[in-house]
Amino acid sequence: MDFPISGTHIHPLYLMGIGFVVGILGGFFGVGGSFLAGPALFAAGVPMNFVVGTDLAHIVGKSIVAAKKHRVLGNVDIKLGMIMVSGTIAGVETGAQLIQYLKRQANVDAVVGIGFICVLVSISAFIGWESWQTLKMEKKRDTRKSSTGLTRPQPVPSRFRRYLKSSRDAAVRVKRDESIIAHIPQRIHHLQLPPMVRLPNSGIARISLWTILGVAFVGGVFSGFLGGGAGYIRMPSMVYLLGVPTHVAVGTDLFEIVISASYGTLTHAVKGNVDILLALVMHTGAAIGAQIGATLTEYFHGTRIRLAFVPLPLIGAGVVIYSLVTGHHFK
Amino acid sequence: MRNRVERLSQKIASLRWFLVELVVYAIFVVGYFFLVLHLLGDWLKQVFDENKNFYALVALALIIVQGVTLEVVTSALLRMIRRKVR
């Protein structure tokens, strides 16, 4: 099939295949998947400037499908998503400007690249360790319960009760999660830095607005540096720093990606970096993949989703290593 | 043992309907390629060359409309599978 805008000739099945795989990853983990789609498009001969813009356009379509599916499952906190969008956009602009400034000053590619590799590998190792320890803790507790015959259900904390009563399907809408480092988000929730906001859909009674904006800003800076949506940073940050349940973090991240990637698509399209036909064909595969990925989250416990997430930051690190070695940048 | 057999047969039925869904979806997509994307290609190239601002708006609108439409189509197909499996 010919794509006259980017001047390429690619088989539509190849594009649909990329879309399908990235769609499953996006629906399941709440990431854009540009670390996979970018190199795959580049390998098919798409010019680098079109790779970035086209990938963002395809992410918009895919994330709409996955976010809508997650919304039906009760996994999207729209209030949290809207707050995060402003922090992310500011972070993306800051990251992009900062890297331009640093490039003018000196050759900082290697320093920044190595820094990012360290951060990404650390995130991956930390998530792996935390989810493994949490799984062990859950297993130990289950064994103790079965040996003593304890089957009493856990009481619902009082701050959730009013919300649970007003909810049509409370069991689905608030998916609480377990973590061995749950004390960290609890400490962050106690930070009294006004204005404070309530996030009932995420099960958060009170949290400082600045904390949310800070987390989104850092994710945005990563996105500005590395390109793509940097979901491999934002999703774990939402879980470990904000204390958002894993399922809700996945859904809300997707909702946020719809808005920030739409903004990115517009700015790149004005600069002539988007081949929308390529994005539309890729999206036909991604639509079904995103549905499957989002549906799969129903069958997995939050801890297991986090454990399966471990390779993603490592792939991000792989992309940085590739950029450093070959000089090609996916941004 | 009986539960296990029931669960296995349910899984096989689910997989079978998923494959049916993929075939139906593939037919939709092939039709869509020929009818819509083929006809749109030249017009989009013209807009891209002449007015980038308008092209940006059209591009965003197209991907959003396709996103919403395909979501409705895939949801309906998945609902159909679940109903058949049950």
CSV table of C-alpha atoms in Angstrom, one decimal:
chain,number,residue,atom,x,y,z
A,1,MET,CA,0.0,0.0,0.0
A,2,ASP,CA,1.3,3.5,-0.9
A,3,PHE,CA,1.4,6.3,1.6
A,4,PRO,CA,1.9,9.4,-0.5
A,5,ILE,CA,2.3,11.8,2.5
A,6,SER,CA,5.4,10.2,3.8
A,7,GLY,CA,6.4,8.8,0.4
A,8,THR,CA,6.6,5.2,1.7
A,9,HIS,CA,5.3,1.8,0.5
A,10,ILE,CA,4.4,-0.6,3.4
A,11,HIS,CA,2.3,-3.7,3.6
A,12,PRO,CA,-0.9,-2.9,5.6
A,13,LEU,CA,-0.7,-6.2,7.5
A,14,TYR,CA,2.8,-5.2,8.9
A,15,LEU,CA,1.3,-2.0,10.2
A,16,MET,CA,-1.8,-3.7,11.6
A,17,GLY,CA,0.5,-6.3,13.3
A,18,ILE,CA,2.5,-3.5,15.0
A,19,GLY,CA,-0.7,-1.8,16.0
A,20,PHE,CA,-2.1,-5.1,17.4
A,21,VAL,CA,0.9,-5.8,19.6
A,22,VAL,CA,1.2,-2.2,20.8
A,23,GLY,CA,-2.6,-2.1,21.4
A,24,ILE,CA,-2.4,-5.1,23.7
A,25,LEU,CA,0.5,-3.6,25.7
A,26,GLY,CA,-1.4,-0.3,25.9
A,27,GLY,CA,-4.6,-1.7,27.0
A,28,PHE,CA,-3.0,-3.9,29.6
A,29,PHE,CA,-0.3,-1.6,31.0
A,30,GLY,CA,-1.7,1.9,30.1
A,31,VAL,CA,1.4,2.8,28.1
A,32,GLY,CA,1.5,4.4,24.6
A,33,GLY,CA,3.9,1.8,23.3
A,34,SER,CA,6.1,4.2,21.3
A,35,PHE,CA,9.2,2.4,22.4
A,36,LEU,CA,8.0,-0.5,20.2
A,37,ALA,CA,6.0,1.3,17.4
A,38,GLY,CA,8.7,3.9,16.8
A,39,PRO,CA,11.6,1.5,15.9
A,40,ALA,CA,9.1,-0.7,14.0
A,41,LEU,CA,8.0,2.2,11.8
A,42,PHE,CA,11.6,3.3,11.3
A,43,ALA,CA,12.6,-0.2,10.3
A,44,ALA,CA,9.9,-0.2,7.6
A,45,GLY,CA,11.5,2.9,6.0
A,46,VAL,CA,9.4,5.7,7.4
A,47,PRO,CA,11.4,8.9,7.7
A,48,MET,CA,12.3,9.7,11.3
A,49,ASN,CA,10.3,13.0,11.5
A,50,PHE,CA,7.2,11.1,10.4
A,51,VAL,CA,7.9,8.2,12.9
A,52,VAL,CA,7.4,10.5,15.9
A,53,GLY,CA,4.3,12.4,14.7
A,54,THR,CA,2.6,9.4,13.1
A,55,ASP,CA,3.1,7.3,16.3
A,56,LEU,CA,1.5,10.0,18.4
A,57,ALA,CA,-1.5,10.1,16.1
A,58,HIS,CA,-1.9,6.3,16.3
A,59,ILE,CA,-1.6,6.5,20.1
A,60,VAL,CA,-4.6,8.9,20.2
A,61,GLY,CA,-6.9,6.4,18.4
A,62,LYS,CA,-5.6,3.4,20.4
A,63,SER,CA,-5.9,5.1,23.7
A,64,ILE,CA,-9.5,6.2,23.0
A,65,VAL,CA,-10.4,2.6,22.6
A,66,ALA,CA,-8.5,1.3,25.7
A,67,ALA,CA,-9.6,4.3,27.9
A,68,LYS,CA,-13.2,3.8,27.0
A,69,LYS,CA,-13.0,0.1,27.8
A,70,HIS,CA,-11.3,0.9,31.1
A,71,ARG,CA,-13.9,3.5,31.9
A,72,VAL,CA,-16.6,0.8,31.5
A,73,LEU,CA,-14.6,-1.3,34.0
A,74,GLY,CA,-14.4,1.6,36.4
A,75,ASN,CA,-10.7,2.1,36.0
A,76,VAL,CA,-10.6,5.8,34.9
A,77,ASP,CA,-10.3,8.7,37.4
A,78,ILE,CA,-11.2,11.6,35.1
A,79,LYS,CA,-10.5,14.2,37.8
A,80,LEU,CA,-7.0,12.9,38.4
A,81,GLY,CA,-6.4,12.5,34.6
A,82,MET,CA,-7.4,16.2,33.9
A,83,ILE,CA,-5.1,17.4,36.7
A,84,MET,CA,-2.2,15.3,35.4
A,85,VAL,CA,-2.7,16.6,31.8
A,86,SER,CA,-1.6,20.1,32.7
A,87,GLY,CA,1.5,18.9,34.6
A,88,THR,CA,2.4,16.5,31.7
A,89,ILE,CA,2.1,19.2,29.0
A,90,ALA,CA,4.2,21.6,31.0
A,91,GLY,CA,6.8,18.8,31.6
A,92,VAL,CA,6.9,17.8,27.9
A,93,GLU,CA,7.6,21.4,26.9
A,94,THR,CA,10.2,21.9,29.7
A,95,GLY,CA,11.9,18.6,28.7
A,96,ALA,CA,12.0,19.5,25.0
A,97,GLN,CA,13.3,23.0,25.7
A,98,LEU,CA,15.9,21.7,28.2
A,99,ILE,CA,17.3,19.1,25.9
A,100,GLN,CA,17.6,21.8,23.1
A,101,TYR,CA,19.4,24.1,25.5
A,102,LEU,CA,21.8,21.4,26.8
A,103,LYS,CA,22.6,20.4,23.2
A,104,ARG,CA,23.5,24.0,22.3
A,105,GLN,CA,25.8,24.1,25.4
A,106,ALA,CA,27.7,20.9,24.9
A,107,ASN,CA,27.4,17.3,23.7
A,108,VAL,CA,25.3,16.0,26.6
A,109,ASP,CA,23.7,13.0,24.8
A,110,ALA,CA,25.9,10.5,26.5
A,111,VAL,CA,25.5,12.0,30.0
A,112,VAL,CA,21.7,12.3,29.7
A,113,GLY,CA,21.4,8.9,28.0
A,114,ILE,CA,23.4,7.1,30.7
A,115,GLY,CA,21.4,8.9,33.4
A,116,PHE,CA,18.2,7.7,31.9
A,117,ILE,CA,19.4,4.2,31.5
A,118,CYS,CA,20.2,4.2,35.3
A,119,VAL,CA,16.8,5.6,36.1
A,120,LEU,CA,14.9,3.1,33.9
A,121,VAL,CA,16.9,0.1,35.1
A,122,SER,CA,16.3,1.2,38.7
A,123,ILE,CA,12.5,1.6,38.2
A,124,SER,CA,12.4,-1.9,36.6
A,125,ALA,CA,14.4,-3.5,39.5
A,126,PHE,CA,12.3,-1.7,42.1
A,127,ILE,CA,9.0,-2.7,40.6
A,128,GLY,CA,10.2,-6.3,40.2
A,129,TRP,CA,11.4,-6.4,43.9
A,130,GLU,CA,8.2,-4.7,45.3
A,131,SER,CA,5.7,-6.9,43.4
A,132,TRP,CA,7.7,-10.0,44.1
A,133,GLN,CA,7.8,-9.2,47.9
A,134,THR,CA,4.1,-8.3,47.8
A,135,LEU,CA,3.2,-11.6,46.1
A,136,LYS,CA,5.2,-13.4,48.8
A,137,MET,CA,3.4,-11.5,51.5
A,138,GLU,CA,0.0,-12.3,50.1
A,139,LYS,CA,0.9,-16.0,49.6
A,140,LYS,CA,2.2,-16.2,53.2
A,141,ARG,CA,-1.0,-14.6,54.6
A,142,ASP,CA,-3.3,-16.9,52.5
A,143,THR,CA,-1.4,-19.9,53.8
A,144,ARG,CA,-1.8,-18.7,57.4
A,145,LYS,CA,-5.6,-18.0,56.8
A,146,SER,CA,-6.2,-21.5,55.4
A,147,SER,CA,-4.3,-23.2,58.2
A,148,THR,CA,-6.3,-21.2,60.9
A,149,GLY,CA,-9.6,-21.2,59.0
A,150,LEU,CA,-9.7,-17.4,59.0
A,151,THR,CA,-12.0,-16.2,56.2
A,152,ARG,CA,-13.3,-12.9,57.6
A,153,PRO,CA,-13.5,-10.2,55.0
A,154,GLN,CA,-11.4,-7.0,55.4
A,155,PRO,CA,-13.4,-4.1,56.8
A,156,VAL,CA,-13.9,-1.1,54.5
A,157,PRO,CA,-12.1,2.1,55.8
A,158,SER,CA,-14.6,4.7,56.9
A,159,ARG,CA,-13.4,7.3,54.4
A,160,PHE,CA,-14.6,5.1,51.6
A,161,ARG,CA,-18.0,4.3,53.0
A,162,ARG,CA,-19.9,7.3,51.8
A,163,TYR,CA,-18.5,6.9,48.3
A,164,LEU,CA,-19.2,3.2,48.3
A,165,LYS,CA,-22.8,3.8,49.2
A,166,SER,CA,-23.4,6.4,46.4
A,167,SER,CA,-21.7,4.2,43.9
A,168,ARG,CA,-23.7,2.0,41.6
A,169,ASP,CA,-21.1,-0.7,41.4
A,170,ALA,CA,-18.8,0.0,44.3
A,171,ALA,CA,-17.0,-3.3,44.1
A,172,VAL,CA,-15.9,-2.6,40.5
A,173,ARG,CA,-15.3,1.2,40.9
A,174,VAL,CA,-12.8,1.1,43.8
A,175,LYS,CA,-10.2,-1.5,43.2
A,176,ARG,CA,-8.0,-1.4,46.2
A,177,ASP,CA,-4.5,-2.7,45.9
A,178,GLU,CA,-1.8,-4.2,48.1
A,179,SER,CA,1.8,-3.2,48.3
A,180,ILE,CA,4.6,-3.7,50.8
A,181,ILE,CA,5.5,0.0,50.4
A,182,ALA,CA,2.0,1.3,51.0
A,183,HIS,CA,3.4,3.6,53.7
A,184,ILE,CA,5.1,5.8,51.1
A,185,PRO,CA,1.9,7.1,49.4
A,186,GLN,CA,0.3,7.3,52.8
A,187,ARG,CA,3.0,9.7,53.9
A,188,ILE,CA,2.6,11.7,50.7
A,189,HIS,CA,-1.1,11.9,51.4
A,190,HIS,CA,-0.4,13.5,54.7
A,191,LEU,CA,1.7,16.3,53.1
A,192,GLN,CA,-0.4,19.4,53.9
A,193,LEU,CA,0.4,21.7,50.9
A,194,PRO,CA,-2.8,23.4,49.8
A,195,PRO,CA,-4.9,23.2,47.7
A,196,MET,CA,-5.9,19.7,48.7
A,197,VAL,CA,-8.1,17.5,46.4
A,198,ARG,CA,-10.3,14.4,46.9
A,199,LEU,CA,-10.0,11.6,44.5
A,200,PRO,CA,-12.8,9.1,45.4
A,201,ASN,CA,-12.5,7.1,42.2
A,202,SER,CA,-8.9,6.3,43.2
A,203,GLY,CA,-9.8,5.8,46.9
A,204,ILE,CA,-7.7,8.8,47.9
A,205,ALA,CA,-9.4,10.9,50.7
A,206,ARG,CA,-7.1,14.0,50.5
A,207,ILE,CA,-3.9,14.7,48.5
A,208,SER,CA,-2.0,17.9,47.7
A,209,LEU,CA,-2.6,19.1,44.1
A,210,TRP,CA,1.1,20.0,43.9
A,211,THR,CA,2.0,16.3,44.4
A,212,ILE,CA,-0.1,15.2,41.5
A,213,LEU,CA,1.2,18.0,39.3
A,214,GLY,CA,4.8,17.2,40.3
A,215,VAL,CA,4.4,13.5,39.4
A,216,ALA,CA,2.9,14.4,36.0
A,217,PHE,CA,5.5,17.1,35.4
A,218,VAL,CA,8.4,14.6,36.0
A,219,GLY,CA,6.7,12.1,33.6
A,220,GLY,CA,6.3,14.9,31.0
A,221,VAL,CA,10.0,15.8,31.3
A,222,PHE,CA,10.9,12.2,30.5
A,223,SER,CA,8.5,12.3,27.6
A,224,GLY,CA,10.1,15.5,26.3
A,225,PHE,CA,13.6,14.0,26.6
A,226,LEU,CA,12.9,10.6,25.2
A,227,GLY,CA,9.8,11.1,23.0
A,228,GLY,CA,6.6,9.0,23.3
A,229,GLY,CA,4.3,9.2,26.3
A,230,ALA,CA,6.8,7.9,29.0
A,231,GLY,CA,4.0,5.7,30.5
A,232,TYR,CA,6.7,3.4,31.9
A,233,ILE,CA,7.5,6.3,34.3
A,234,ARG,CA,4.0,7.7,34.9
A,235,MET,CA,2.1,4.5,35.6
A,236,PRO,CA,4.5,3.3,38.4
A,237,SER,CA,4.7,6.8,39.8
A,238,MET,CA,0.9,6.9,40.1
A,239,VAL,CA,0.9,3.6,42.0
A,240,TYR,CA,3.9,4.0,44.3
A,241,LEU,CA,3.8,7.8,44.9
A,242,LEU,CA,0.2,8.8,44.6
A,243,GLY,CA,-1.2,5.5,46.0
A,244,VAL,CA,-3.6,5.0,43.0
A,245,PRO,CA,-4.7,1.3,42.6
A,246,THR,CA,-2.9,-0.4,39.7
A,247,HIS,CA,-6.0,-0.9,37.6
A,248,VAL,CA,-7.1,2.8,38.0
A,249,ALA,CA,-3.5,3.9,37.3
A,250,VAL,CA,-3.6,2.0,34.0
A,251,GLY,CA,-7.0,3.4,33.0
A,252,THR,CA,-6.2,7.0,34.1
A,253,ASP,CA,-2.9,7.0,32.3
A,254,LEU,CA,-4.6,6.0,29.1
A,255,PHE,CA,-7.2,8.8,29.5
A,256,GLU,CA,-4.4,11.3,30.1
A,257,ILE,CA,-2.5,10.0,27.0
A,258,VAL,CA,-5.6,10.7,24.8
A,259,ILE,CA,-5.4,14.4,25.7
A,260,SER,CA,-1.6,14.8,25.7
A,261,ALA,CA,-1.1,12.8,22.5
A,262,SER,CA,-3.8,14.8,20.8
A,263,TYR,CA,-1.9,17.9,21.6
A,264,GLY,CA,1.3,16.3,20.3
A,265,THR,CA,-0.4,15.2,17.1
A,266,LEU,CA,-1.7,18.7,16.4
A,267,THR,CA,1.7,20.3,16.9
A,268,HIS,CA,3.6,17.7,14.9
A,269,ALA,CA,0.9,17.7,12.1
A,270,VAL,CA,1.3,21.5,11.7
A,271,LYS,CA,5.1,20.9,11.3
A,272,GLY,CA,4.3,18.3,8.6
A,273,ASN,CA,5.4,15.3,10.7
A,274,VAL,CA,2.2,13.2,10.6
A,275,ASP,CA,1.2,10.7,7.9
A,276,ILE,CA,-2.3,10.2,9.1
A,277,LEU,CA,-3.0,7.4,6.6
A,278,LEU,CA,-0.2,5.3,8.2
A,279,ALA,CA,-1.7,6.0,11.6
A,280,LEU,CA,-5.2,5.1,10.5
A,281,VAL,CA,-4.0,1.7,9.1
A,282,MET,CA,-1.9,1.0,12.3
A,283,HIS,CA,-4.9,1.8,14.4
A,284,THR,CA,-7.2,-0.8,12.8
A,285,GLY,CA,-4.9,-3.4,14.4
A,286,ALA,CA,-4.5,-1.5,17.6
A,287,ALA,CA,-8.2,-1.1,18.2
A,288,ILE,CA,-8.7,-4.9,18.6
A,289,GLY,CA,-5.5,-5.3,20.6
A,290,ALA,CA,-6.4,-2.5,23.0
A,291,GLN,CA,-9.8,-4.1,23.7
A,292,ILE,CA,-8.1,-7.5,24.4
A,293,GLY,CA,-5.4,-5.8,26.6
A,294,ALA,CA,-8.0,-3.8,28.6
A,295,THR,CA,-10.2,-6.9,29.0
A,296,LEU,CA,-7.2,-9.0,30.2
A,297,THR,CA,-6.7,-6.6,33.2
A,298,GLU,CA,-10.0,-8.0,34.6
A,299,TYR,CA,-8.3,-11.4,35.1
A,300,PHE,CA,-5.1,-10.2,36.8
A,301,HIS,CA,-4.5,-8.9,40.3
A,302,GLY,CA,-2.8,-5.5,40.5
A,303,THR,CA,0.5,-7.0,41.8
A,304,ARG,CA,0.7,-9.4,38.9
A,305,ILE,CA,0.1,-6.5,36.4
A,306,ARG,CA,3.0,-4.6,38.1
A,307,LEU,CA,5.2,-7.7,37.9
A,308,ALA,CA,4.5,-8.1,34.2
A,309,PHE,CA,5.3,-4.4,33.7
A,310,VAL,CA,9.0,-5.0,34.8
A,311,PRO,CA,10.4,-5.5,31.2
A,312,LEU,CA,8.9,-2.3,29.8
A,313,PRO,CA,11.3,0.2,31.4
A,314,LEU,CA,14.1,-2.1,30.3
A,315,ILE,CA,12.8,-1.8,26.7
A,316,GLY,CA,12.9,2.0,27.2
A,317,ALA,CA,16.5,1.6,28.4
A,318,GLY,CA,17.2,-0.5,25.3
A,319,VAL,CA,15.9,2.3,23.1
A,320,VAL,CA,18.3,4.8,24.8
A,321,ILE,CA,21.2,2.5,24.4
A,322,TYR,CA,20.3,2.0,20.7
A,323,SER,CA,20.2,5.8,20.3
A,324,LEU,CA,23.5,6.3,21.9
A,325,VAL,CA,25.2,3.6,19.9
A,326,THR,CA,23.7,4.4,16.4
A,327,GLY,CA,23.0,8.1,16.8
A,328,HIS,CA,19.3,7.7,15.8
A,329,HIS,CA,16.8,9.4,18.0
A,330,PHE,CA,13.2,8.3,18.5
A,331,LYS,CA,11.9,11.8,19.3
B,1,MET,CA,-12.8,-32.9,37.6
B,2,ARG,CA,-16.2,-32.0,36.1
B,3,ASN,CA,-15.6,-28.4,36.8
B,4,ARG,CA,-12.2,-28.6,35.1
B,5,VAL,CA,-13.8,-30.1,31.9
B,6,GLU,CA,-16.5,-27.4,31.9
B,7,ARG,CA,-14.0,-24.7,32.3
B,8,LEU,CA,-11.9,-26.1,29.5
B,9,SER,CA,-14.8,-26.4,27.1
B,10,GLN,CA,-15.8,-22.8,28.0
B,11,LYS,CA,-12.2,-21.7,27.1
B,12,ILE,CA,-12.3,-23.5,23.8
B,13,ALA,CA,-15.7,-21.9,22.9
B,14,SER,CA,-14.4,-18.5,23.9
B,15,LEU,CA,-11.3,-19.0,21.7
B,16,ARG,CA,-13.5,-20.2,18.8
B,17,TRP,CA,-15.7,-17.1,19.0
B,18,PHE,CA,-12.7,-14.9,19.3
B,19,LEU,CA,-11.4,-16.3,16.0
B,20,VAL,CA,-14.8,-15.7,14.4
B,21,GLU,CA,-14.6,-12.1,15.7
B,22,LEU,CA,-11.2,-11.7,14.1
B,23,VAL,CA,-12.5,-12.9,10.7
B,24,VAL,CA,-15.5,-10.6,10.9
B,25,TYR,CA,-13.3,-7.7,12.0
B,26,ALA,CA,-10.8,-8.5,9.1
B,27,ILE,CA,-13.7,-8.3,6.6
B,28,PHE,CA,-14.7,-4.9,8.0
B,29,VAL,CA,-11.1,-3.6,7.9
B,30,VAL,CA,-10.5,-4.8,4.3
B,31,GLY,CA,-13.7,-3.1,3.2
B,32,TYR,CA,-12.7,0.0,5.1
B,33,PHE,CA,-9.3,0.1,3.4
B,34,PHE,CA,-10.7,0.0,-0.1
B,35,LEU,CA,-13.7,2.2,0.4
B,36,VAL,CA,-12.4,5.0,2.7
B,37,LEU,CA,-8.6,5.0,2.9
B,38,HIS,CA,-8.0,4.5,-0.8
B,39,LEU,CA,-10.4,7.4,-1.7
B,40,LEU,CA,-9.0,9.7,1.1
B,41,GLY,CA,-5.3,9.3,0.2
B,42,ASP,CA,-5.1,11.8,-2.7
B,43,TRP,CA,-7.3,14.3,-1.0
B,44,LEU,CA,-5.2,14.1,2.2
B,45,LYS,CA,-2.0,14.5,0.3
B,46,GLN,CA,-3.4,17.7,-1.4
B,47,VAL,CA,-4.5,19.1,2.0
B,48,PHE,CA,-1.1,18.2,3.4
B,49,ASP,CA,0.7,20.1,0.6
B,50,GLU,CA,-1.6,23.2,0.7
B,51,ASN,CA,-2.6,23.9,4.2
B,52,LYS,CA,-0.8,22.3,7.2
B,53,ASN,CA,-3.1,23.9,9.9
B,54,PHE,CA,-6.2,22.4,8.2
B,55,TYR,CA,-4.4,19.1,7.7
B,56,ALA,CA,-3.6,19.0,11.5
B,57,LEU,CA,-7.3,19.4,12.4
B,58,VAL,CA,-8.4,16.9,9.7
B,59,ALA,CA,-5.8,14.4,10.9
B,60,LEU,CA,-6.9,14.7,14.6
B,61,ALA,CA,-10.6,14.5,13.7
B,62,LEU,CA,-10.0,11.4,11.5
B,63,ILE,CA,-8.1,9.4,14.2
B,64,ILE,CA,-10.7,10.4,16.9
B,65,VAL,CA,-13.6,9.4,14.7
B,66,GLN,CA,-11.9,6.1,13.7
B,67,GLY,CA,-11.1,5.5,17.4
B,68,VAL,CA,-14.6,5.9,18.5
B,69,THR,CA,-16.1,4.0,15.6
B,70,LEU,CA,-13.8,1.0,15.9
B,71,GLU,CA,-14.4,1.0,19.7
B,72,VAL,CA,-18.1,0.6,19.1
B,73,VAL,CA,-17.5,-2.1,16.5
B,74,THR,CA,-15.0,-4.1,18.6
B,75,SER,CA,-17.1,-3.7,21.7
B,76,ALA,CA,-20.2,-5.1,19.9
B,77,LEU,CA,-18.2,-8.0,18.5
B,78,LEU,CA,-16.7,-8.8,22.0
B,79,ARG,CA,-20.2,-8.6,23.5
B,80,MET,CA,-21.5,-11.0,20.9
B,81,ILE,CA,-18.7,-13.5,21.8
B,82,ARG,CA,-19.5,-13.3,25.5
B,83,ARG,CA,-23.2,-13.9,24.8
B,84,LYS,CA,-22.4,-16.9,22.6
B,85,VAL,CA,-20.0,-18.4,25.2
B,86,ARG,CA,-22.6,-18.1,28.0
